[in-house]
Short mmCIF file of C-alpha atoms in Angstrom, two decimals:
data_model
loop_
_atom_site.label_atom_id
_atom_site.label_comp_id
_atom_site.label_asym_id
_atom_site.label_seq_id
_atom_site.Cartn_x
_atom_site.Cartn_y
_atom_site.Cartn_z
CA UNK K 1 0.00 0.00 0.00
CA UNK K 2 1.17 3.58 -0.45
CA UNK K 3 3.30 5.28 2.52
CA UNK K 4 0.48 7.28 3.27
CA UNK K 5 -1.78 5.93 6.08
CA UNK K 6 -5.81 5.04 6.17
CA UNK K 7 -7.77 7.12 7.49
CA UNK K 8 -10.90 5.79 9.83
CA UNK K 9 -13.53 8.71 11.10
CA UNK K 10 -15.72 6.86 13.46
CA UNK K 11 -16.45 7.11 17.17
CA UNK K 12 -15.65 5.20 20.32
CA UNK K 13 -19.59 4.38 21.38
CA UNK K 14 -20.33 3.23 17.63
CA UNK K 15 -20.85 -1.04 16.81
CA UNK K 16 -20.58 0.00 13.51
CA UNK K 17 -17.03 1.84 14.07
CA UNK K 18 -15.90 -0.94 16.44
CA UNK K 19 -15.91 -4.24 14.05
CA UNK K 20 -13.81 -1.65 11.18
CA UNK K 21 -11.42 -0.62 13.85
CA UNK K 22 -10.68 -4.41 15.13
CA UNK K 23 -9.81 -5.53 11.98
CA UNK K 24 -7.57 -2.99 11.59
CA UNK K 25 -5.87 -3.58 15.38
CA UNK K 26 -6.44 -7.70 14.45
CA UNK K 27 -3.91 -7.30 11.18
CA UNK K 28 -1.92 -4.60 12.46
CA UNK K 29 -2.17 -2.11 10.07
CA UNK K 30 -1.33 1.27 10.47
CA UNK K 31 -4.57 4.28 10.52
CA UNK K 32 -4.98 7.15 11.56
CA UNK K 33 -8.41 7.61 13.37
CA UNK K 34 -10.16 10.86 13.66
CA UNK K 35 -13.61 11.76 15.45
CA UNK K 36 -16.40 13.27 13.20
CA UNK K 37 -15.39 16.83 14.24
CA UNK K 38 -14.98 19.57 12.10
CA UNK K 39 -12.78 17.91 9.61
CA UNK K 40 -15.20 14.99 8.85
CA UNK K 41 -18.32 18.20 8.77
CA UNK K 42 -16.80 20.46 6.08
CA UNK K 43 -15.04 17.70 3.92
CA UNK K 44 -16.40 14.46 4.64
CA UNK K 45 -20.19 14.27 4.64
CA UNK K 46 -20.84 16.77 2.41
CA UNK K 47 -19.06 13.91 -0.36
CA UNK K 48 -20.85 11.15 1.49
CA UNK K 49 -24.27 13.20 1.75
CA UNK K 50 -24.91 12.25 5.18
CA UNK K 51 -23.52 12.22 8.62
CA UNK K 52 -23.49 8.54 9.12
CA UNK K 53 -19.93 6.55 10.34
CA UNK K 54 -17.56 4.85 9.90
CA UNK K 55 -15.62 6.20 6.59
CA UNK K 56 -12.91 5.51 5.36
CA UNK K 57 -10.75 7.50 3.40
CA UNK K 58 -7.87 5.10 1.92
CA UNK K 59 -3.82 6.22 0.95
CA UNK K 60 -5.45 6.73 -2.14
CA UNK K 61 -8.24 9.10 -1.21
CA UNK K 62 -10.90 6.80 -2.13
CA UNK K 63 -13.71 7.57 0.27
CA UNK K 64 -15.41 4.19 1.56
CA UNK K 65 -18.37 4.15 3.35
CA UNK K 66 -20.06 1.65 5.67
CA UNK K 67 -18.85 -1.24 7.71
CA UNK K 68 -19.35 -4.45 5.52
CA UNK K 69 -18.50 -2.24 2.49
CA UNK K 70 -15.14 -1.25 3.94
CA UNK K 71 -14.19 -4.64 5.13
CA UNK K 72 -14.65 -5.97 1.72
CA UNK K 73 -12.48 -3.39 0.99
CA UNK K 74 -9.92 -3.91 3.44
CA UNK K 75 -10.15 -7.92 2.73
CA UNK K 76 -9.17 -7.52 -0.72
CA UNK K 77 -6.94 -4.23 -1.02
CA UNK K 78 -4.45 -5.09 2.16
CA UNK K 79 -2.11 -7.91 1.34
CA UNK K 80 -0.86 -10.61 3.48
CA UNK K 81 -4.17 -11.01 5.35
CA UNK K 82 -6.05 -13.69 5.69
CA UNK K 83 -9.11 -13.75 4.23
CA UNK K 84 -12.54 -13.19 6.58
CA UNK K 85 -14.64 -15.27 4.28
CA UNK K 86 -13.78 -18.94 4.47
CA UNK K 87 -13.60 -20.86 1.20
CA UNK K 88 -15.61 -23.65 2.74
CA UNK K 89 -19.05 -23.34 1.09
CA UNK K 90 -20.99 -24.43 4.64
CA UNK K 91 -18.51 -22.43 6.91
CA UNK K 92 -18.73 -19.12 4.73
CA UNK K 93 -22.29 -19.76 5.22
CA UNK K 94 -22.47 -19.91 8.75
CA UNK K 95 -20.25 -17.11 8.79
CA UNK K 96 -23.27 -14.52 6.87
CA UNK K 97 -25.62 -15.83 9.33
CA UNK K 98 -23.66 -14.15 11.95
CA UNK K 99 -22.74 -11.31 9.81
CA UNK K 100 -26.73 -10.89 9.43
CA UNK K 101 -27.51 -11.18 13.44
CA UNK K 102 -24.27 -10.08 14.76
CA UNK K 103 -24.77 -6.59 12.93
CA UNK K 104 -28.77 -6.60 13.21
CA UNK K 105 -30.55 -9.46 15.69
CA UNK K 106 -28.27 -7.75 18.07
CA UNK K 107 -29.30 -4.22 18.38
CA UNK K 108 -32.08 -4.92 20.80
CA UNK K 109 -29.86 -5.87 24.00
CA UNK K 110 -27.32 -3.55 22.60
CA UNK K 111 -29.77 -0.35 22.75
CA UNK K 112 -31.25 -1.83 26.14
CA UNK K 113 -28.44 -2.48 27.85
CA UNK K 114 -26.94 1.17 27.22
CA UNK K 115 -30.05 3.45 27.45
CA UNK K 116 -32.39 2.33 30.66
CA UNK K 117 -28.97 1.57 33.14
CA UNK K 118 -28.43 5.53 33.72
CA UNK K 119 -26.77 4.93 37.20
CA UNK K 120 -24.25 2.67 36.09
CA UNK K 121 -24.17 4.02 32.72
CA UNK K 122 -24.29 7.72 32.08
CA UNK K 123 -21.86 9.36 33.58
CA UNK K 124 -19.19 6.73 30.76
CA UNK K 125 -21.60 7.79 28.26
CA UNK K 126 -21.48 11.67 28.23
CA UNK K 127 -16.96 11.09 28.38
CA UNK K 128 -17.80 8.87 25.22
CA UNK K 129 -19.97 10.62 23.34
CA UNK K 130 -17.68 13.83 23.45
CA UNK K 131 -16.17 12.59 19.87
CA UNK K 132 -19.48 13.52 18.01
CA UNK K 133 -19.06 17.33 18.94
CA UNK K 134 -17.18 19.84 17.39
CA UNK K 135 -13.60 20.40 19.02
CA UNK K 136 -14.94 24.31 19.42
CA UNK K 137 -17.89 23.21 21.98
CA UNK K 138 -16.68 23.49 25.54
CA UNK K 139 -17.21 20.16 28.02
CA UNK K 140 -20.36 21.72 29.55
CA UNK K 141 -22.30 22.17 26.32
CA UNK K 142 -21.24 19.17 24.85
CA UNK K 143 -23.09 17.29 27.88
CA UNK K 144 -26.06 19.28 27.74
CA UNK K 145 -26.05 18.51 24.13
CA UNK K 146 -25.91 14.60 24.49
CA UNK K 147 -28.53 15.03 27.69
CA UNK K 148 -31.24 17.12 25.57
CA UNK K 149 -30.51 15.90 21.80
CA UNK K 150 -28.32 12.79 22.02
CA UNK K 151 -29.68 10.69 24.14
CA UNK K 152 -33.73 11.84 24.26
CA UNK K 153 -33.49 10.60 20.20
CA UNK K 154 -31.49 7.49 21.04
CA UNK K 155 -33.75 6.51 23.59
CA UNK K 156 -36.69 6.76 21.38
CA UNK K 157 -34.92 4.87 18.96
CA UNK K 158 -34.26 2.01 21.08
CA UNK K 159 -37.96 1.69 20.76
CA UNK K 160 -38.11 1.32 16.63
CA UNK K 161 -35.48 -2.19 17.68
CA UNK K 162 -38.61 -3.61 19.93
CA UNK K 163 -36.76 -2.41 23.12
CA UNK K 164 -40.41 -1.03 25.45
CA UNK K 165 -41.07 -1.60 29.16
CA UNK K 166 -43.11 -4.61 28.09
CA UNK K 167 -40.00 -6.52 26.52
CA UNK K 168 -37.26 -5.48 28.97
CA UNK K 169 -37.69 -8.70 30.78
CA UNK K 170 -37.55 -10.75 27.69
CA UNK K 171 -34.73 -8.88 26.35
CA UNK K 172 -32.82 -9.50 29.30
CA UNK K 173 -33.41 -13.72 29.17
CA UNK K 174 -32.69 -13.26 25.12
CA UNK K 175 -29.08 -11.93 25.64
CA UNK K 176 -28.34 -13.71 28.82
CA UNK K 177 -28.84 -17.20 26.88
CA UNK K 178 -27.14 -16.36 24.08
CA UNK K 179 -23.86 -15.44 25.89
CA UNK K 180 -24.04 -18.76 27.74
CA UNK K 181 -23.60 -20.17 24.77
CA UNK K 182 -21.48 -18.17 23.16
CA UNK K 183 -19.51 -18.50 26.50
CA UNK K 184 -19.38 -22.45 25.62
CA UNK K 185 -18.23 -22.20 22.33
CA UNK K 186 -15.37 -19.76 23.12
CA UNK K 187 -14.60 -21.83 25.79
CA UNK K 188 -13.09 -24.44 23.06
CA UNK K 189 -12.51 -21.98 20.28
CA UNK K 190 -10.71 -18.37 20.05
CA UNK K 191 -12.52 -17.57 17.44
CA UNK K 192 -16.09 -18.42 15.78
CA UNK K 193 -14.64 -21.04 13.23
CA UNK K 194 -11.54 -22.00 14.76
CA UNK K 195 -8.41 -19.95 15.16
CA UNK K 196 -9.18 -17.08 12.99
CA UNK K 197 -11.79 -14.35 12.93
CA UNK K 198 -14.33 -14.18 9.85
CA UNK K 199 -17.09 -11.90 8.71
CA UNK K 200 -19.14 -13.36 11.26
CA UNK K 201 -16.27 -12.37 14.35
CA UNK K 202 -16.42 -8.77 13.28
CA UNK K 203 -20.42 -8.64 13.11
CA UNK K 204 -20.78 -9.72 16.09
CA UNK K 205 -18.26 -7.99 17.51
CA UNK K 206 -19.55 -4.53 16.55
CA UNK K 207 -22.62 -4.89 19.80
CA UNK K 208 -20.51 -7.26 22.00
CA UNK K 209 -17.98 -4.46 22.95
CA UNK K 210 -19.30 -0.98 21.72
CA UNK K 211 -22.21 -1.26 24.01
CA UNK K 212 -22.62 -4.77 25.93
CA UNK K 213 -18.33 -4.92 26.55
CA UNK K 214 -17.96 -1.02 26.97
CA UNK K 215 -20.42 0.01 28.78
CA UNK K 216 -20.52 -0.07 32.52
CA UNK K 217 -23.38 -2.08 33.39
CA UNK K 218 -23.37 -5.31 31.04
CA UNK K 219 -19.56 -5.20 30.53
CA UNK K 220 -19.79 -6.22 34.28
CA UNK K 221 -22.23 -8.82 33.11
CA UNK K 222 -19.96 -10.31 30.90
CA UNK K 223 -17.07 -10.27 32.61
CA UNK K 224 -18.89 -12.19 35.65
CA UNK K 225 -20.50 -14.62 33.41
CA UNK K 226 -18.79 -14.83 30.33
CA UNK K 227 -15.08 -14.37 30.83
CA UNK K 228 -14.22 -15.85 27.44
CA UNK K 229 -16.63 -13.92 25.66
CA UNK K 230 -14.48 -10.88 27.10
CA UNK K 231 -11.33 -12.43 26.26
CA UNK K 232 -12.60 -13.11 22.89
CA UNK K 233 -13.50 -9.49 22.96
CA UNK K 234 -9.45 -8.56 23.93
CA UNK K 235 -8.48 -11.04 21.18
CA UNK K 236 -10.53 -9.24 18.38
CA UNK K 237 -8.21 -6.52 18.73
CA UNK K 238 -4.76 -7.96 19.52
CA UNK K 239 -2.38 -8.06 16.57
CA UNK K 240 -1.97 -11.66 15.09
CA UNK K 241 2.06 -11.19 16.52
CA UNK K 242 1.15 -11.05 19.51
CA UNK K 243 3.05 -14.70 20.64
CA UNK K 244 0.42 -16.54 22.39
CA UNK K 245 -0.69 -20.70 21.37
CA UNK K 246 -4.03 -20.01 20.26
CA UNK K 247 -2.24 -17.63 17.12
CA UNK K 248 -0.34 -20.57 16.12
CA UNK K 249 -2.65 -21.56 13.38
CA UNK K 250 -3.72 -17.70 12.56
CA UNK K 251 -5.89 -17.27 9.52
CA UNK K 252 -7.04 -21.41 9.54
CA UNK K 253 -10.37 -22.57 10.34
CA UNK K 254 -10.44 -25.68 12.71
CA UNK K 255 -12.95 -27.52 11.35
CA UNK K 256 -15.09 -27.94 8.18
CA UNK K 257 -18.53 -27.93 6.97
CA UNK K 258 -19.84 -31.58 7.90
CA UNK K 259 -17.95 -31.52 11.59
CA UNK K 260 -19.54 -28.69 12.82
CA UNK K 261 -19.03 -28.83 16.75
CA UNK K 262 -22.49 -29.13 18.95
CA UNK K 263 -21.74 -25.23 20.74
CA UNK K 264 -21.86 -24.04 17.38
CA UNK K 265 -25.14 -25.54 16.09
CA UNK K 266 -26.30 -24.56 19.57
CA UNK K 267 -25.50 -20.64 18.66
CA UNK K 268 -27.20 -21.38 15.12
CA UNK K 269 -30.24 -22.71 16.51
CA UNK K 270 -30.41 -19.61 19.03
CA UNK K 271 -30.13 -17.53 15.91
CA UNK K 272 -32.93 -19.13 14.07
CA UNK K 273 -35.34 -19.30 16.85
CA UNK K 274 -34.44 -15.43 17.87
CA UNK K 275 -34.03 -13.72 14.59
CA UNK K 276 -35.87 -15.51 12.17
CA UNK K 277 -39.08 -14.79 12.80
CA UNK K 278 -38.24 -10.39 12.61
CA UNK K 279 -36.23 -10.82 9.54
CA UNK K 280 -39.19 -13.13 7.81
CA UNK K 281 -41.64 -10.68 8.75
CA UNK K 282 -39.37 -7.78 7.64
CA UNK K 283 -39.17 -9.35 4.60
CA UNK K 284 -42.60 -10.18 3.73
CA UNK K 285 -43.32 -6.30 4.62
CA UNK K 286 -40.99 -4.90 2.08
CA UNK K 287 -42.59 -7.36 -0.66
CA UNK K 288 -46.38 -5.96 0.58
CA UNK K 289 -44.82 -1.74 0.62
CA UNK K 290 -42.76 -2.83 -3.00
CA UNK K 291 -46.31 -3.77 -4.04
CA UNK K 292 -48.15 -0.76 -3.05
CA UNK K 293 -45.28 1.16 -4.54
CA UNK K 294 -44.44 0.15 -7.81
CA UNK K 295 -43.39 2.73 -9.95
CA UNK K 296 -40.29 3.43 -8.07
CA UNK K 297 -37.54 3.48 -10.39
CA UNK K 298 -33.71 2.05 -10.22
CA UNK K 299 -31.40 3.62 -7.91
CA UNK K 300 -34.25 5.40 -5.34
CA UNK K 301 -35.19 4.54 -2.13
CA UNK K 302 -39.18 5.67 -2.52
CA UNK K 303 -39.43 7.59 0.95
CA UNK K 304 -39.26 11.17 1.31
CA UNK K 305 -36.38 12.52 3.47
CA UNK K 306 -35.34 8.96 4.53
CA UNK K 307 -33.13 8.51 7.81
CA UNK K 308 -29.88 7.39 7.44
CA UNK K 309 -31.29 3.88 7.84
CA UNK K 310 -33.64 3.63 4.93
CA UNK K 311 -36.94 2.72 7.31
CA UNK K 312 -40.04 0.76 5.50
CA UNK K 313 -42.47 0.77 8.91
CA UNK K 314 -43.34 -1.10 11.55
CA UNK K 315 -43.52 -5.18 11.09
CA UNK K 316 -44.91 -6.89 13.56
CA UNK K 317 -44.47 -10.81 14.84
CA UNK K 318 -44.30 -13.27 17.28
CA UNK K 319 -40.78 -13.55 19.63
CA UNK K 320 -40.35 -15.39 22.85
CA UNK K 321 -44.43 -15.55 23.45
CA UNK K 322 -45.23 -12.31 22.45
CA UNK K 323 -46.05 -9.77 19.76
CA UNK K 324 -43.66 -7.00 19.24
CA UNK K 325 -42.99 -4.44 16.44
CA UNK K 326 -39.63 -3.61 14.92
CA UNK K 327 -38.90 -1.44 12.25
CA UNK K 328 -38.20 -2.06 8.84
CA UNK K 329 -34.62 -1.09 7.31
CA UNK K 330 -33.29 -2.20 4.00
CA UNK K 331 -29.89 -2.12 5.27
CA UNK K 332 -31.06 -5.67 6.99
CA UNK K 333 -31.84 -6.71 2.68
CA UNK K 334 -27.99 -5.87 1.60
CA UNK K 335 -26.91 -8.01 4.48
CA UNK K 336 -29.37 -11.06 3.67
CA UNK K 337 -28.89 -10.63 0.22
CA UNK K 338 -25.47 -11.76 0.89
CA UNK K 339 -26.03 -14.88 2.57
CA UNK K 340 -28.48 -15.89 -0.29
CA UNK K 341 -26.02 -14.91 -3.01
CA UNK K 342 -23.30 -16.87 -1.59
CA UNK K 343 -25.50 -20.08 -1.84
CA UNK K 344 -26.81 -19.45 -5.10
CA UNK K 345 -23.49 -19.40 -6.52
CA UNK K 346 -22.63 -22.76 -4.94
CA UNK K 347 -22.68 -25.96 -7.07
CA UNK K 348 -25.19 -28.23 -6.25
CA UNK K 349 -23.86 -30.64 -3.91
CA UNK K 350 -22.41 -27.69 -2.09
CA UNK K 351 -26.03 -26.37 -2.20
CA UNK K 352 -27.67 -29.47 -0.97
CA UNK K 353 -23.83 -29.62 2.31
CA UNK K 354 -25.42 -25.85 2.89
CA UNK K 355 -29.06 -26.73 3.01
CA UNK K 356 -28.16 -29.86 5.33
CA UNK K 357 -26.32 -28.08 7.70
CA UNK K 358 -28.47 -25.11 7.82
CA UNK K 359 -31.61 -27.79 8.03
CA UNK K 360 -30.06 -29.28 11.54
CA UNK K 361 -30.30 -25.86 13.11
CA UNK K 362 -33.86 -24.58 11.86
CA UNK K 363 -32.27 -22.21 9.09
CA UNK K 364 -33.54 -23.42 5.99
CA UNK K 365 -35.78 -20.99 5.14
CA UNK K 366 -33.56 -18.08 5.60
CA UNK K 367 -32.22 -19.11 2.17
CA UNK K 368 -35.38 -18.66 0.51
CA UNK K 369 -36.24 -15.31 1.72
CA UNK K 370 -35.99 -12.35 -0.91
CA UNK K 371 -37.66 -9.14 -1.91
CA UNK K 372 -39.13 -8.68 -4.88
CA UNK K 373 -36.64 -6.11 -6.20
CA UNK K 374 -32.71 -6.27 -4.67
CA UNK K 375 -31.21 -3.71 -2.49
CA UNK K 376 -27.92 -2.15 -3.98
CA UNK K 377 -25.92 0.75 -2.37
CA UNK K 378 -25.33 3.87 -4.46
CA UNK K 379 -23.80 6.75 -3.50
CA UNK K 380 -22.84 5.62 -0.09
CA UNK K 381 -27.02 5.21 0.08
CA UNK K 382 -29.14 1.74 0.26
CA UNK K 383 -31.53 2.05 -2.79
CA UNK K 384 -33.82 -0.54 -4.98
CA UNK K 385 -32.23 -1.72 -7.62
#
């Protein structure tokens, strides 16, 4: 790469930021990283069109934009890494399943767990917000800034991700279970798939330390119940020279597609009883609003003003007993769209290894889901194709 370094504008609080700026610590590459001050106001998002993070600007001043998007970017452009995206068919599969839920099926304990724990929390939160202000604002304004703007919207997003008094409980039984077995799997494995991280480390990686290994309140969770979770957490951001046994086999995956160990089916089949059900019903309300809408053309989004998050509605389904509503982003699309491309690109038998494995765990029909028009990203934007 050219002598001049990467550039990542991001922020310390962001899930987004965090699974960008561990692959960068992970393969030890030099960056630079600067807040979204006034740099990033007057010469980033105006060429982006947004205030959204993390970007990247690369030695070659080619502005990248988004977290999946820049790691594809990273995984291809940086030599003498290894690759996030295993070559086995069934493993690369497995891996999208946690890039989907990692970045997405996560967000509910992530916004929980930071937003209604104000006595452990806030104080750490008003320090870590301070890199979304202007260098010019003084401390005091800058806190009554996050009090009044910040943290009243974020709240009432946390809301749009099914997080209401009515769920808190339920939210709270969701996460807890799923780092129990997360715990068990990292127990016998550094990583996911063995000894090195893939697409599916770095998704989930994004909500396990931004807000539920950073944050006051559940980073004391995990580090009572799920010390290898945090340790995994350390790992993620360790570079691969660091002389320790389990780098010994850096950049292999332990095991293949038809010996895939029990802790890891048991995360899979928590994913498909947790997530499927929102992203089916997401799903089947895009195809219902791309119906109502149909003379949208290529390359627009069809909303007026939409947030940075392209947002659909409301959907509404069953989870864990009871009805909740979650909103409906196309981001979620690009992300499954993956998954399903990857497997229609297989060869048959590797279709029908895919199918199997996913069939064990209650995943099958995730490869079947679609919308009736693909979601591409233009202009650092989601948009129908």
């Amino acid at each position: 790469m050219p002598s001049k370094l990467l550039t990542l504008y991001a922020m310390q609080a962001s899930l987004f930021s965090a699974k960008v700026r561990a692959w960068l610590k992970y393969n030890n590459v030099d960056f630079v990283e600067k807040s979204v001050g006034e740099e990033y106001l007057e010469s980033i998002a105006p060429k982006v069109g947004r205030w959204i993070i993390p970007v990247v600007v690369t030695p070659n001043d080619e502005i990248l934009q988004d977290g999946t998007d820049i790691l594809d970017w990273l995984d291809k452009n940086v030599p003498n890494k290894g690759s996030i995206y295993p070559e086995e068919p069934v493993l690369r599969a497995i891996a999208h399943v946690f890039e989907l839920f990692g970045g997405e099926g996560l967000l509910r304990p992530a916004m929980h767990y930071r937003w209604n724990f104000d006595q452990h929390n806030l104080s750490f939160l008003k320090v870590s917000f301070r890199d979304i202000f202007p260098t010019s604002i003084d401390s005091e304004s800058a806190e009554m800034m996050f009090e009044h703007q910040v943290a009243k919207k974020m709240r009432k997003a946390a809301c749009f991700f099914g997080v209401t008094e009515d769920t808190t409980t339920l939210i709270e039984e969701a996460y807890l279970e799923f780092l129990d077995l997360l715990e068990k799997h990292l127990k016998t494995y550094p990583f996911l798939l063995g000894t090195a991280p893939s697409i599916g480390d770095y998704s989930l990686f994004g909500p396990l330390f931004a807000h539920l290994g950073r944050d006051p309140y559940p980073l004391s969770i995990m580090q009572a119940r799920a010390p290898n979770v945090f340790q995994w957490i350390e790992r993620m951001q360790s570079p691969q020279t660091i002389e320790n046994p389990i780098y010994q086999k850096a950049n292999i995956y332990s095991f293949d597609g038809e010996n895939i160990p029990d802790t890891l089916l048991a995360l899979l089949t928590f994913v498909s009883e947790e997530y499927l059900p929102e992203i089916s019903a997401h799903v089947a309300f895009a195809n219902e609003w791309l119906s109502a809408n149909p003379n949208i053309k290529p390359g627009e989004v069809g909303i007026e003003k939409p947030h940075p998050q392209v947002t659909l509605g409301m959907s509404e389904f069953d989870w864990r007993g009871t009805k909740i509503k979650t909103s409906v982003m196309i981001y979620r699309f690009y992300l499954l769209q993956r998954l399903t491309d990857h497997f229609h690109k297989l060869a048959l038998d590797h279709q029908n290894t895919v199918k199997e494995a996913y069939r064990k765990v209650g995943l099958c029909n995730l490869l079947s889901l679609k919308t009736t028009r693909r979601v591409v990203r233009n202009q650092f934007k989601e948009v129908w194709e």
